[in-house]
Short mmCIF file of C-alpha atoms and ligand atoms in Angstrom, two decimals:
data_model
loop_
_atom_site.label_atom_id
_atom_site.label_comp_id
_atom_site.label_asym_id
_atom_site.label_seq_id
_atom_site.Cartn_x
_atom_site.Cartn_y
_atom_site.Cartn_z
CA UNK A 178 -36.65 3.71 -4.41
CA UNK A 179 -36.04 1.14 -1.15
CA UNK A 180 -38.29 -1.02 -0.31
CA UNK A 181 -39.49 0.15 2.86
CA UNK A 182 -40.37 3.56 1.04
CA UNK A 183 -42.02 2.05 -1.83
CA UNK A 184 -44.46 0.03 0.53
CA UNK A 185 -44.68 3.30 2.86
CA UNK A 186 -46.30 5.23 -0.18
CA UNK A 187 -48.19 1.95 -0.88
CA UNK A 188 -49.88 2.13 2.41
CA UNK A 189 -50.00 5.62 2.48
CA UNK A 190 -51.93 5.42 -1.16
CA UNK A 191 -49.15 7.35 -2.87
CA UNK A 192 -48.41 5.41 -5.30
CA UNK A 193 -51.24 4.47 -7.93
CA UNK A 194 -50.44 0.40 -7.56
CA UNK A 195 -52.33 -0.56 -10.86
CA UNK A 196 -50.51 1.84 -13.20
CA UNK A 197 -47.41 0.85 -11.31
CA UNK A 198 -47.40 -2.93 -12.15
CA UNK A 199 -48.74 -2.27 -15.52
CA UNK A 200 -44.93 -0.37 -15.79
CA UNK A 201 -43.55 -3.27 -13.82
CA UNK A 202 -44.94 -6.03 -16.22
CA UNK A 203 -43.71 -4.22 -19.38
CA UNK A 204 -40.36 -4.08 -17.68
CA UNK A 205 -40.22 -7.72 -16.69
CA UNK A 206 -41.10 -8.33 -20.46
CA UNK A 207 -38.24 -6.29 -21.86
CA UNK A 208 -35.94 -7.45 -19.32
CA UNK A 209 -36.71 -11.34 -20.36
CA UNK A 210 -36.55 -10.77 -23.58
CA UNK A 211 -32.96 -10.06 -23.07
CA UNK A 212 -31.85 -12.25 -20.26
CA UNK A 213 -34.26 -14.92 -19.92
CA UNK A 214 -34.84 -14.41 -16.15
CA UNK A 215 -38.50 -15.44 -15.81
CA UNK A 216 -39.86 -18.53 -17.24
CA UNK A 217 -43.51 -17.15 -16.54
CA UNK A 218 -44.77 -13.85 -16.23
CA UNK A 219 -47.75 -13.74 -14.13
CA UNK A 220 -49.59 -10.72 -15.51
CA UNK A 221 -53.13 -11.64 -14.72
CA UNK A 222 -52.61 -12.70 -11.12
CA UNK A 223 -50.25 -9.54 -10.47
CA UNK A 224 -52.59 -7.12 -11.86
CA UNK A 225 -55.79 -8.82 -9.89
CA UNK A 226 -53.38 -8.84 -6.67
CA UNK A 227 -52.58 -4.94 -7.99
CA UNK A 228 -56.44 -4.03 -7.70
CA UNK A 229 -56.85 -5.81 -4.32
CA UNK A 230 -53.67 -3.67 -2.74
CA UNK A 231 -55.25 -0.47 -4.66
CA UNK A 232 -59.03 -0.89 -2.43
CA UNK A 233 -57.08 -2.16 0.40
CA UNK A 234 -53.23 -1.31 0.93
CA UNK A 235 -52.59 -2.91 3.70
CA UNK A 236 -49.96 -5.80 5.02
CA UNK A 237 -45.91 -5.37 6.02
CA UNK A 238 -45.42 -5.80 1.96
CA UNK A 239 -48.33 -3.78 0.78
CA UNK A 240 -47.75 -3.82 -3.20
CA UNK A 241 -44.46 -5.03 -3.34
CA UNK A 242 -43.42 -7.19 -6.46
CA UNK A 243 -42.13 -10.26 -5.66
CA UNK A 244 -40.91 -12.93 -7.90
CA UNK A 245 -40.69 -16.60 -6.94
CA UNK A 246 -38.34 -19.47 -8.13
CA UNK A 247 -40.18 -21.75 -10.34
CA UNK A 248 -39.75 -24.70 -7.95
CA UNK A 249 -42.04 -23.07 -5.67
CA UNK A 250 -45.79 -23.77 -5.87
CA UNK A 251 -48.26 -20.74 -6.79
CA UNK A 252 -51.49 -21.73 -7.11
CA UNK A 253 -52.53 -21.89 -10.56
CA UNK A 254 -49.41 -20.57 -12.11
CA UNK A 255 -47.55 -22.76 -14.11
CA UNK A 256 -44.72 -24.40 -11.68
CA UNK A 257 -42.04 -26.38 -13.57
CA UNK A 258 -38.98 -26.30 -11.07
CA UNK A 259 -37.17 -25.46 -14.96
CA UNK A 260 -38.37 -28.96 -15.85
CA UNK A 261 -40.10 -29.84 -19.06
CA UNK A 262 -41.38 -33.11 -17.17
CA UNK A 263 -43.83 -30.63 -15.35
CA UNK A 264 -44.49 -28.17 -18.25
CA UNK A 265 -48.03 -27.13 -17.62
CA UNK A 266 -48.18 -28.20 -14.44
CA UNK A 267 -50.66 -25.54 -12.18
CA UNK A 268 -50.23 -26.37 -8.69
CA UNK A 269 -53.96 -26.16 -6.85
CA UNK A 270 -52.33 -24.57 -3.89
CA UNK A 271 -49.74 -22.00 -2.65
CA UNK A 272 -46.46 -22.95 -1.03
CA UNK A 273 -47.08 -21.63 2.60
CA UNK A 274 -44.06 -18.88 2.34
CA UNK A 275 -45.76 -17.85 -0.70
CA UNK A 276 -49.54 -17.97 0.99
CA UNK A 277 -47.67 -15.83 3.87
CA UNK A 278 -46.15 -13.46 1.82
CA UNK A 279 -49.57 -12.88 -0.22
CA UNK A 280 -51.61 -12.16 3.26
CA UNK A 281 -48.81 -9.41 3.70
CA UNK A 282 -50.13 -7.73 0.62
CA UNK A 283 -46.95 -8.91 -2.14
CA UNK A 284 -47.78 -8.77 -5.79
CA UNK A 285 -46.30 -11.64 -7.54
CA UNK A 286 -44.79 -10.71 -11.12
CA UNK A 287 -43.58 -14.55 -12.21
CA UNK A 288 -41.85 -17.71 -11.52
CA UNK A 289 -37.77 -17.08 -11.98
CA UNK A 290 -35.57 -19.47 -14.05
CA UNK A 291 -33.52 -22.17 -12.72
CA UNK A 292 -31.13 -25.43 -12.98
CA UNK A 293 -33.86 -27.99 -13.61
CA UNK A 294 -34.91 -29.11 -9.96
CA UNK A 295 -32.33 -26.91 -8.71
CA UNK A 296 -29.37 -29.17 -10.16
CA UNK A 297 -26.76 -26.91 -11.08
CA UNK A 298 -24.73 -24.00 -9.90
CA UNK A 299 -24.93 -21.66 -12.94
CA UNK A 300 -28.37 -21.79 -14.11
CA UNK A 301 -26.85 -23.71 -17.28
CA UNK A 302 -28.70 -27.12 -16.62
CA UNK A 303 -31.92 -25.56 -17.28
CA UNK A 304 -34.75 -28.28 -18.29
CA UNK A 305 -34.91 -28.98 -22.14
CA UNK A 306 -36.62 -26.08 -24.24
CA UNK A 307 -35.93 -23.47 -21.30
CA UNK A 308 -33.74 -20.57 -22.14
CA UNK A 309 -30.52 -19.76 -19.74
CA UNK A 310 -30.59 -16.75 -17.42
CA UNK A 311 -27.85 -14.08 -18.19
CA UNK A 312 -25.74 -12.08 -15.94
CA UNK A 313 -27.08 -8.75 -15.31
CA UNK A 314 -23.16 -7.64 -15.67
CA UNK A 315 -22.47 -9.15 -18.64
CA UNK A 316 -24.58 -11.57 -21.17
CA UNK A 317 -21.72 -13.64 -21.48
CA UNK A 318 -21.58 -15.13 -18.14
CA UNK A 319 -23.66 -16.96 -15.97
CA UNK A 320 -26.08 -15.88 -13.44
CA UNK A 321 -24.72 -18.60 -10.52
CA UNK A 322 -27.29 -20.83 -9.81
CA UNK A 323 -29.67 -22.53 -9.41
CA UNK A 324 -32.02 -19.25 -8.59
CA UNK A 325 -30.29 -17.86 -11.03
CA UNK A 326 -33.45 -16.24 -12.49
CA UNK A 327 -34.26 -14.54 -9.02
CA UNK A 328 -30.30 -13.29 -8.77
CA UNK A 329 -30.73 -11.80 -12.18
CA UNK A 330 -34.16 -10.09 -11.73
CA UNK A 331 -33.41 -8.90 -8.04
CA UNK A 332 -30.44 -7.14 -9.43
CA UNK A 333 -31.69 -5.96 -12.97
CA UNK A 334 -35.19 -4.74 -12.30
CA UNK A 335 -35.48 -0.65 -11.71
CA UNK A 336 -38.55 -1.21 -9.55
CA UNK A 337 -38.28 -2.59 -5.80
CA UNK A 338 -38.66 -6.24 -5.71
CA UNK A 339 -37.77 -9.25 -3.46
CA UNK A 340 -37.13 -12.40 -5.14
CA UNK A 341 -37.98 -15.62 -2.61
CA UNK A 342 -35.29 -18.40 -3.91
CA UNK A 343 -34.29 -21.91 -2.70
CA UNK A 344 -31.49 -23.80 -1.58
CA UNK A 345 -30.30 -27.20 -1.37
CA UNK A 346 -26.51 -26.27 -1.30
CA UNK A 347 -25.87 -22.84 -2.75
CA UNK A 348 -28.50 -22.16 -4.57
CA UNK A 349 -28.96 -18.84 -3.20
CA UNK A 350 -25.64 -17.43 -2.22
CA UNK A 351 -24.42 -18.47 -5.62
CA UNK A 352 -26.69 -16.52 -7.50
CA UNK A 353 -26.75 -13.28 -5.08
CA UNK A 354 -22.70 -13.36 -5.28
CA UNK A 355 -22.78 -13.27 -8.93
CA UNK A 356 -25.60 -10.81 -9.81
CA UNK A 357 -24.28 -8.52 -6.93
CA UNK A 358 -27.11 -9.05 -3.99
CA UNK A 359 -28.38 -10.00 -0.88
CA UNK A 360 -29.44 -13.42 -0.66
CA UNK A 361 -30.22 -15.12 3.11
CA UNK A 362 -30.55 -19.05 3.71
CA UNK A 363 -32.16 -19.43 6.88
CA UNK A 364 -31.75 -22.47 9.18
CA UNK A 365 -32.92 -25.73 7.93
CA UNK A 366 -36.39 -25.62 9.01
CA UNK A 367 -37.00 -21.97 9.57
CA UNK A 368 -39.24 -21.69 6.78
CA UNK A 369 -41.71 -24.00 5.66
CA UNK A 370 -40.76 -26.44 3.02
CA UNK A 371 -44.88 -26.92 2.26
CA UNK A 372 -45.19 -26.34 -1.46
CA UNK A 373 -41.81 -26.74 -2.85
CA UNK A 374 -40.95 -28.95 -5.51
CA UNK A 375 -38.48 -30.75 -3.56
CA UNK A 376 -34.56 -31.65 -4.51
CA UNK A 377 -33.08 -32.96 -1.48
CA UNK A 378 -35.40 -32.93 1.65
CA UNK A 379 -33.02 -32.92 4.34
CA UNK A 380 -31.34 -30.35 2.62
CA UNK A 381 -33.82 -27.48 0.92
CA UNK A 382 -34.74 -24.18 2.43
CA UNK A 383 -36.53 -21.28 1.01
CA UNK A 384 -34.98 -17.99 1.29
CA UNK A 385 -35.08 -13.89 -0.02
CA UNK A 386 -33.03 -12.14 -2.37
CA UNK A 387 -32.75 -8.74 -2.03
CA UNK A 388 -30.87 -5.63 -3.19
CA UNK A 389 -30.84 -4.48 0.57
CA UNK A 390 -30.36 -6.44 3.63
CA UNK A 391 -33.29 -4.74 4.96
CA UNK A 392 -35.41 -6.57 2.08
CA UNK A 393 -34.09 -9.92 3.33
CA UNK A 394 -34.72 -8.93 7.24
CA UNK A 395 -38.33 -8.12 6.37
CA UNK A 396 -39.16 -11.28 4.19
CA UNK A 397 -37.54 -13.45 6.62
CA UNK A 398 -40.25 -12.14 9.01
CA UNK A 399 -42.85 -12.50 6.91
CA UNK A 400 -41.97 -16.12 5.57
CA UNK A 401 -40.84 -17.62 8.92
CA UNK A 402 -42.18 -20.04 11.29
CA UNK A 403 -43.80 -23.09 12.27
CA UNK A 404 -46.17 -25.12 9.66
CA UNK A 405 -47.79 -28.29 10.53
CA UNK A 406 -48.33 -29.16 6.94
CA UNK A 407 -44.10 -29.55 7.10
CA UNK A 408 -43.09 -31.67 9.72
CA UNK A 409 -39.89 -30.47 9.45
CA UNK A 410 -40.42 -26.96 10.47
CA UNK A 411 -39.24 -25.66 13.63
CA UNK A 412 -41.67 -25.02 16.29
CA UNK A 413 -39.94 -22.06 17.58
CA UNK A 414 -40.62 -18.30 18.22
CA UNK A 415 -39.73 -16.41 15.03
CA UNK A 416 -36.91 -13.48 15.56
CA UNK A 417 -37.98 -9.75 15.22
CA UNK A 418 -35.48 -9.87 12.45
CA UNK A 419 -35.43 -6.23 10.99
CA UNK A 420 -34.70 -5.20 14.52
CA UNK A 421 -30.75 -6.46 14.18
CA UNK A 422 -30.80 -3.36 11.53
CA UNK A 423 -30.19 -1.27 14.56
CA UNK A 424 -27.75 -3.46 16.31
CA UNK A 425 -24.10 -2.43 17.00
CA UNK A 426 -21.02 -5.06 15.72
CA UNK A 427 -18.91 -3.98 18.12
CA UNK A 428 -17.42 -6.86 19.80
CA UNK A 429 -18.08 -9.74 17.53
CA UNK A 430 -15.73 -12.43 17.20
CA UNK A 431 -15.11 -13.55 13.65
CA UNK A 432 -13.84 -16.94 12.82
CA UNK A 433 -12.17 -16.66 9.31
CA UNK A 434 -11.93 -20.48 7.46
CA UNK A 435 -8.60 -20.57 6.41
CA UNK A 436 -9.30 -23.16 3.82
CA UNK A 437 -11.41 -21.05 1.92
CA UNK A 438 -8.72 -18.99 1.06
CA UNK A 439 -6.41 -21.12 -0.50
CA UNK A 440 -4.79 -21.50 -3.97
CA UNK A 441 -7.94 -22.48 -5.88
CA UNK A 442 -9.76 -19.00 -4.95
CA UNK A 443 -9.30 -16.43 -7.27
CA UNK A 444 -7.01 -13.69 -6.19
CA UNK A 445 -9.30 -10.88 -6.56
CA UNK A 446 -12.13 -12.61 -4.59
CA UNK A 447 -9.57 -13.40 -2.03
CA UNK A 448 -8.79 -9.40 -2.06
CA UNK A 449 -12.13 -8.09 -1.91
CA UNK A 450 -13.32 -10.45 0.95
CA UNK A 451 -10.32 -9.53 3.15
CA UNK A 452 -11.23 -5.90 2.17
CA UNK A 453 -14.92 -6.71 3.67
CA UNK A 454 -13.34 -8.68 7.11
CA UNK A 455 -10.77 -5.33 7.76
CA UNK A 456 -14.09 -3.39 7.37
CA UNK A 457 -15.66 -5.34 10.32
CA UNK A 458 -12.71 -5.04 12.17
CA UNK A 459 -12.44 -1.34 11.99
CA UNK A 460 -16.15 -1.41 13.28
CA UNK A 461 -15.10 -3.07 16.40
CA UNK A 462 -15.03 -6.83 15.45
CA UNK A 463 -12.24 -8.91 16.07
CA UNK A 464 -11.33 -12.13 13.78
CA UNK A 465 -8.76 -14.86 13.91
CA UNK A 466 -8.23 -17.36 11.41
CA UNK A 467 -9.51 -20.79 12.01
CA UNK A 468 -8.97 -24.50 10.35
CA UNK A 469 -12.01 -26.43 9.55
CA UNK A 470 -10.44 -29.53 7.88
CA UNK A 471 -12.70 -32.14 7.66
CA UNK A 472 -15.62 -29.63 6.46
CA UNK A 473 -13.69 -28.13 3.88
CA UNK A 474 -12.30 -31.16 2.59
CA UNK A 475 -15.04 -33.91 2.58
CA UNK A 476 -18.12 -31.14 1.93
CA UNK A 477 -18.00 -31.54 -1.66
CA UNK A 478 -18.16 -35.27 -1.53
CA UNK A 479 -20.42 -35.63 1.19
CA UNK A 480 -23.26 -33.07 -0.19
CA UNK A 481 -23.19 -34.66 -3.69
CA UNK A 482 -23.49 -37.78 -2.31
CA UNK A 483 -26.71 -37.32 -0.11
CA UNK A 484 -28.02 -34.88 -2.22
CA UNK A 485 -28.25 -37.02 -5.33
CA UNK A 486 -29.32 -39.77 -3.11
CA UNK A 487 -32.01 -38.00 -2.30
CA UNK A 488 -33.14 -35.97 -5.35
CA UNK A 489 -32.97 -39.90 -7.14
CA UNK A 490 -35.39 -40.97 -4.97
CA UNK A 491 -37.40 -37.51 -5.18
CA UNK A 492 -37.52 -37.59 -9.41
CA UNK A 493 -39.09 -41.56 -9.09
CA UNK A 494 -42.45 -39.86 -8.96
CA UNK A 495 -42.40 -38.16 -12.29
CA UNK A 496 -43.74 -40.28 -14.71
CA UNK A 497 -45.88 -38.05 -16.68
CA UNK A 498 -48.95 -39.61 -15.53
CA UNK A 499 -50.89 -37.37 -13.17
CA UNK A 500 -48.98 -33.91 -13.96
CA UNK A 501 -46.93 -32.37 -16.50
CA UNK A 502 -45.51 -33.58 -19.61
CA UNK A 503 -46.96 -36.65 -20.87
CA UNK A 504 -46.20 -39.23 -24.12
CA UNK A 505 -48.64 -41.90 -25.63
CA UNK A 506 -49.38 -44.66 -23.83
CA UNK A 507 -47.33 -47.52 -25.77
CA UNK A 508 -46.19 -51.03 -24.55
CA UNK A 509 -45.64 -51.93 -20.72
CA UNK A 510 -45.25 -49.45 -18.04
CA UNK A 511 -41.15 -49.64 -18.29
CA UNK A 512 -41.28 -48.71 -21.49
CA UNK A 513 -43.83 -45.76 -21.02
CA UNK A 514 -41.73 -44.88 -17.70
CA UNK A 515 -38.63 -45.18 -19.70
CA UNK A 516 -40.01 -43.10 -22.88
CA UNK A 517 -41.09 -40.36 -20.90
CA UNK A 518 -38.07 -40.26 -18.70
CA UNK A 519 -35.79 -40.20 -21.27
CA UNK A 520 -37.67 -37.51 -23.39
CA UNK A 521 -38.61 -34.52 -20.44
CA UNK A 522 -35.42 -34.85 -18.28
CA UNK A 523 -32.46 -32.65 -18.93
CA UNK A 524 -28.83 -34.24 -19.12
CA UNK A 525 -27.90 -33.28 -15.48
CA UNK A 526 -31.00 -34.72 -13.78
CA UNK A 527 -30.30 -37.75 -15.51
CA UNK A 528 -26.79 -37.53 -14.23
CA UNK A 529 -27.97 -37.04 -10.62
CA UNK A 530 -30.65 -39.94 -11.12
CA UNK A 531 -27.68 -42.07 -11.68
CA UNK A 532 -25.51 -41.14 -9.54
CA UNK A 533 -28.12 -41.12 -6.24
CA UNK A 534 -29.29 -44.63 -7.12
CA UNK A 535 -25.88 -45.89 -7.27
CA UNK A 536 -24.86 -44.31 -4.13
CA UNK A 537 -27.71 -45.87 -2.48
CA UNK A 538 -27.96 -49.10 -3.78
CA UNK A 539 -27.68 -52.31 -2.01
CA UNK A 540 -24.38 -53.48 -1.72
CA UNK A 541 -22.94 -49.96 -2.22
CA UNK A 542 -25.00 -48.08 0.34
CA UNK A 543 -22.97 -48.63 3.11
CA UNK A 544 -19.82 -47.13 1.58
CA UNK A 545 -21.76 -44.03 0.31
CA UNK A 546 -24.71 -43.30 1.03
CA UNK A 547 -24.45 -44.21 5.28
CA UNK A 548 -20.61 -43.48 5.43
CA UNK A 549 -21.54 -39.60 3.59
CA UNK A 550 -24.57 -39.27 6.62
CA UNK A 551 -21.82 -40.07 9.27
CA UNK A 552 -19.43 -37.43 7.99
CA UNK A 553 -22.29 -34.65 7.93
CA UNK A 554 -22.27 -35.37 11.43
CA UNK A 555 -18.43 -34.83 11.78
CA UNK A 556 -19.14 -31.42 9.65
CA UNK A 557 -21.66 -30.48 12.14
CA UNK A 558 -19.73 -31.18 14.95
CA UNK A 559 -16.51 -28.96 13.59
CA UNK A 560 -19.13 -26.03 13.10
CA UNK A 561 -20.69 -26.40 16.54
CA UNK A 562 -17.13 -26.48 17.91
CA UNK A 563 -16.23 -23.02 16.15
CA UNK A 564 -19.49 -21.40 16.95
CA UNK A 565 -18.30 -22.32 20.60
CA UNK A 566 -15.85 -19.44 20.41
CA UNK A 567 -16.81 -17.77 17.23
CA UNK A 568 -20.20 -15.83 16.74
CA UNK A 569 -19.89 -15.48 12.77
CA UNK A 570 -17.84 -17.40 10.43
CA UNK A 571 -16.32 -15.99 6.96
CA UNK A 572 -15.10 -17.37 3.47
CA UNK A 573 -15.86 -16.20 -0.17
CA UNK A 574 -19.25 -17.51 -1.10
CA UNK A 575 -18.06 -18.13 -4.90
CA UNK A 576 -14.08 -18.92 -5.27
CA UNK A 577 -14.09 -17.42 -8.92
CA UNK A 578 -15.68 -14.26 -10.30
CA UNK A 579 -19.19 -14.87 -12.57
CA UNK A 580 -17.53 -17.25 -15.49
CA UNK A 581 -18.44 -16.88 -19.24
CA UNK A 582 -20.66 -19.76 -21.07
CA UNK A 583 -17.65 -20.62 -22.88
CA UNK A 584 -15.43 -21.04 -19.43
CA UNK A 585 -18.46 -23.29 -18.13
CA UNK A 586 -18.28 -25.49 -21.41
CA UNK A 587 -14.82 -26.91 -20.65
CA UNK A 588 -15.43 -27.85 -17.15
CA UNK A 589 -16.03 -31.71 -16.15
CA UNK A 590 -18.97 -32.45 -13.92
CA UNK A 591 -16.74 -32.68 -11.02
CA UNK A 592 -14.91 -29.72 -11.73
CA UNK A 593 -18.49 -27.84 -11.96
CA UNK A 594 -19.47 -29.29 -8.35
CA UNK A 595 -16.41 -28.00 -6.83
CA UNK A 596 -17.83 -24.42 -7.80
CA UNK A 597 -19.65 -25.12 -4.46
CA UNK A 598 -16.75 -25.64 -2.20
CA UNK A 599 -17.87 -23.01 0.33
CA UNK A 600 -21.53 -23.04 0.35
CA UNK A 601 -22.33 -26.85 0.15
CA UNK A 602 -21.39 -27.35 4.15
CA UNK A 603 -23.39 -24.77 5.99
CA UNK A 604 -25.58 -26.69 4.03
CA UNK A 605 -25.05 -29.73 4.75
CA UNK A 606 -25.38 -28.52 8.78
CA UNK A 607 -28.36 -26.39 8.25
CA UNK A 608 -26.62 -23.06 9.36
CA UNK A 609 -27.72 -20.21 8.35
CA UNK A 610 -25.95 -18.22 6.00
CA UNK A 611 -25.67 -15.21 3.65
CA UNK A 612 -24.29 -13.72 0.45
CA UNK A 613 -23.31 -10.05 1.08
CA UNK A 614 -21.77 -8.33 -2.09
CA UNK A 615 -18.40 -6.73 -1.15
CA UNK A 616 -17.10 -5.62 -4.23
CA UNK A 617 -16.34 -5.39 -7.86
CA UNK A 618 -13.73 -6.55 -10.31
CA UNK A 619 -13.48 -6.11 -13.65
CA UNK A 620 -16.85 -4.69 -13.65
CA UNK A 621 -17.96 -8.00 -11.63
CA UNK A 622 -19.71 -8.49 -8.27
CA UNK A 623 -17.98 -10.36 -5.48
CA UNK A 624 -19.65 -11.69 -2.53
CA UNK A 625 -18.34 -12.53 0.97
CA UNK A 626 -20.05 -15.70 2.88
CA UNK A 627 -21.40 -15.03 6.60
CA UNK A 628 -22.29 -18.00 8.89
CA UNK A 629 -24.19 -18.03 12.38
CA UNK A 630 -25.26 -20.76 14.27
CA UNK A 631 -28.26 -22.19 13.98
CA UNK A 632 -31.39 -19.79 14.52
CA UNK A 633 -29.01 -16.83 14.59
CA UNK A 634 -30.01 -15.25 11.18
CA UNK A 635 -30.17 -12.14 13.27
CA UNK A 636 -26.42 -11.68 13.88
CA UNK A 637 -26.22 -12.27 9.66
CA UNK A 638 -28.46 -9.22 9.01
CA UNK A 639 -26.51 -7.32 12.39
CA UNK A 640 -23.28 -7.91 10.31
CA UNK A 641 -24.71 -7.49 6.34
CA UNK A 642 -26.27 -3.96 7.28
CA UNK A 643 -22.17 -2.20 7.54
CA UNK A 644 -22.41 -3.45 3.46
CA UNK A 645 -25.53 -1.98 2.61
CA UNK A 646 -25.95 0.63 -0.04
N1 LIG B 1423 -25.14 -26.61 -6.99
C1 LIG B 1423 -25.25 -27.52 -6.00
C2 LIG B 1423 -26.37 -28.28 -6.50
O1 LIG B 1423 -26.30 -28.61 -7.67
C3 LIG B 1423 -26.74 -26.64 -5.31
C4 LIG B 1423 -27.80 -26.54 -5.89
C5 LIG B 1423 -29.24 -26.16 -5.20
O2 LIG B 1423 -28.54 -25.34 -4.04
N2 LIG B 1423 -30.46 -26.44 -5.54
O3 LIG B 1423 -26.50 -29.63 -5.78
#
């Protein structure tokens, strides 16, 4: 059943929502044993919300189960961002996006697994003691990341549901691609970040993952908008995203980014994405191959310099004194601080702290952080020029098929970061983009990424519907 039919049934009282949610929770537990998509199943909250919906089946999302990435705060539900250092942390408030979704009647089923604080592209950098989510199509392969639990659960669950994810440099698109679902990353500032356990403040965005394009459009209508609690949220009217599901794509101009189809990209990925482009051409779009040399050459180094810099400052606040993991207070503050952080941060978080601290240190700042900030402006300019001539830009989402865990073990950190080659740049530019499932190879899903100009999320939905199931 599709999300829209399900919601209609709940509103019409054709579904016993309490019974349904009992079944949903059972299924979540079963899936979780095998696939590890949820760090927490919020059983009590879900059943309470179901009782309320039973009495009053109202709201645009009435009765719809949604999962929330573990880095997004849900009041009274453990929210760890996948890190041991936040173990036991139960926020006193909801993130604004969660609050908005609750107002429209959602039922929160749990907090989804991720790379610790979002540091990763495969969800294999889960924090100390966390389990790693497994790809829904092949348990020997990764889900993508960092919103891997969200991607996996959205695909695997038999019940209609939507995932709320977070993206800094690819964390919604990557798992959406590897798990074969839609994943929409809005313009930076379109959705409030209030209540997000931050990774990099100039990059973080919240967005939906769904089996169908409608799911993303609907969720975007609910969570978007200005929020006085987030000074970076945009004070611009929210578009009616579902309207774009009826809009013809005839005449849309597509720029296909050449560099994204170079030797580093798997042939099966190229083939399937080109099939997608040809399909759009048949529907009346025109396309041209274009080059974005600065963006494609410097995206990775720029992103990893800026993202780690911001991450290293954000992580400075975790010392286990106010919330989360605590250790016995022994020695002076530095000794305590070192002890708590050594024990409770995972390897990748530590690496990012070192990289980021180095890049912004006095003496090195001009050469790394400041330089990267300047290159970021050049990347934005390059995209903006392209949007003078094109409505949307297309690349594959990920350059490879979902990798096996064995393959991932062999990668150096730099090779691992390189897998984000397609996704980091639209994120640096704050541009909206979406993963669209376009095909399968060896029974594994392949995703195509569409990028549009700022606040043009509508175009992503308009094009995405051509690939809907
Ligand atoms: N893979 C990227 C990183 O590790 C993106 C992660 C994200 O968007 N949170 O930084």
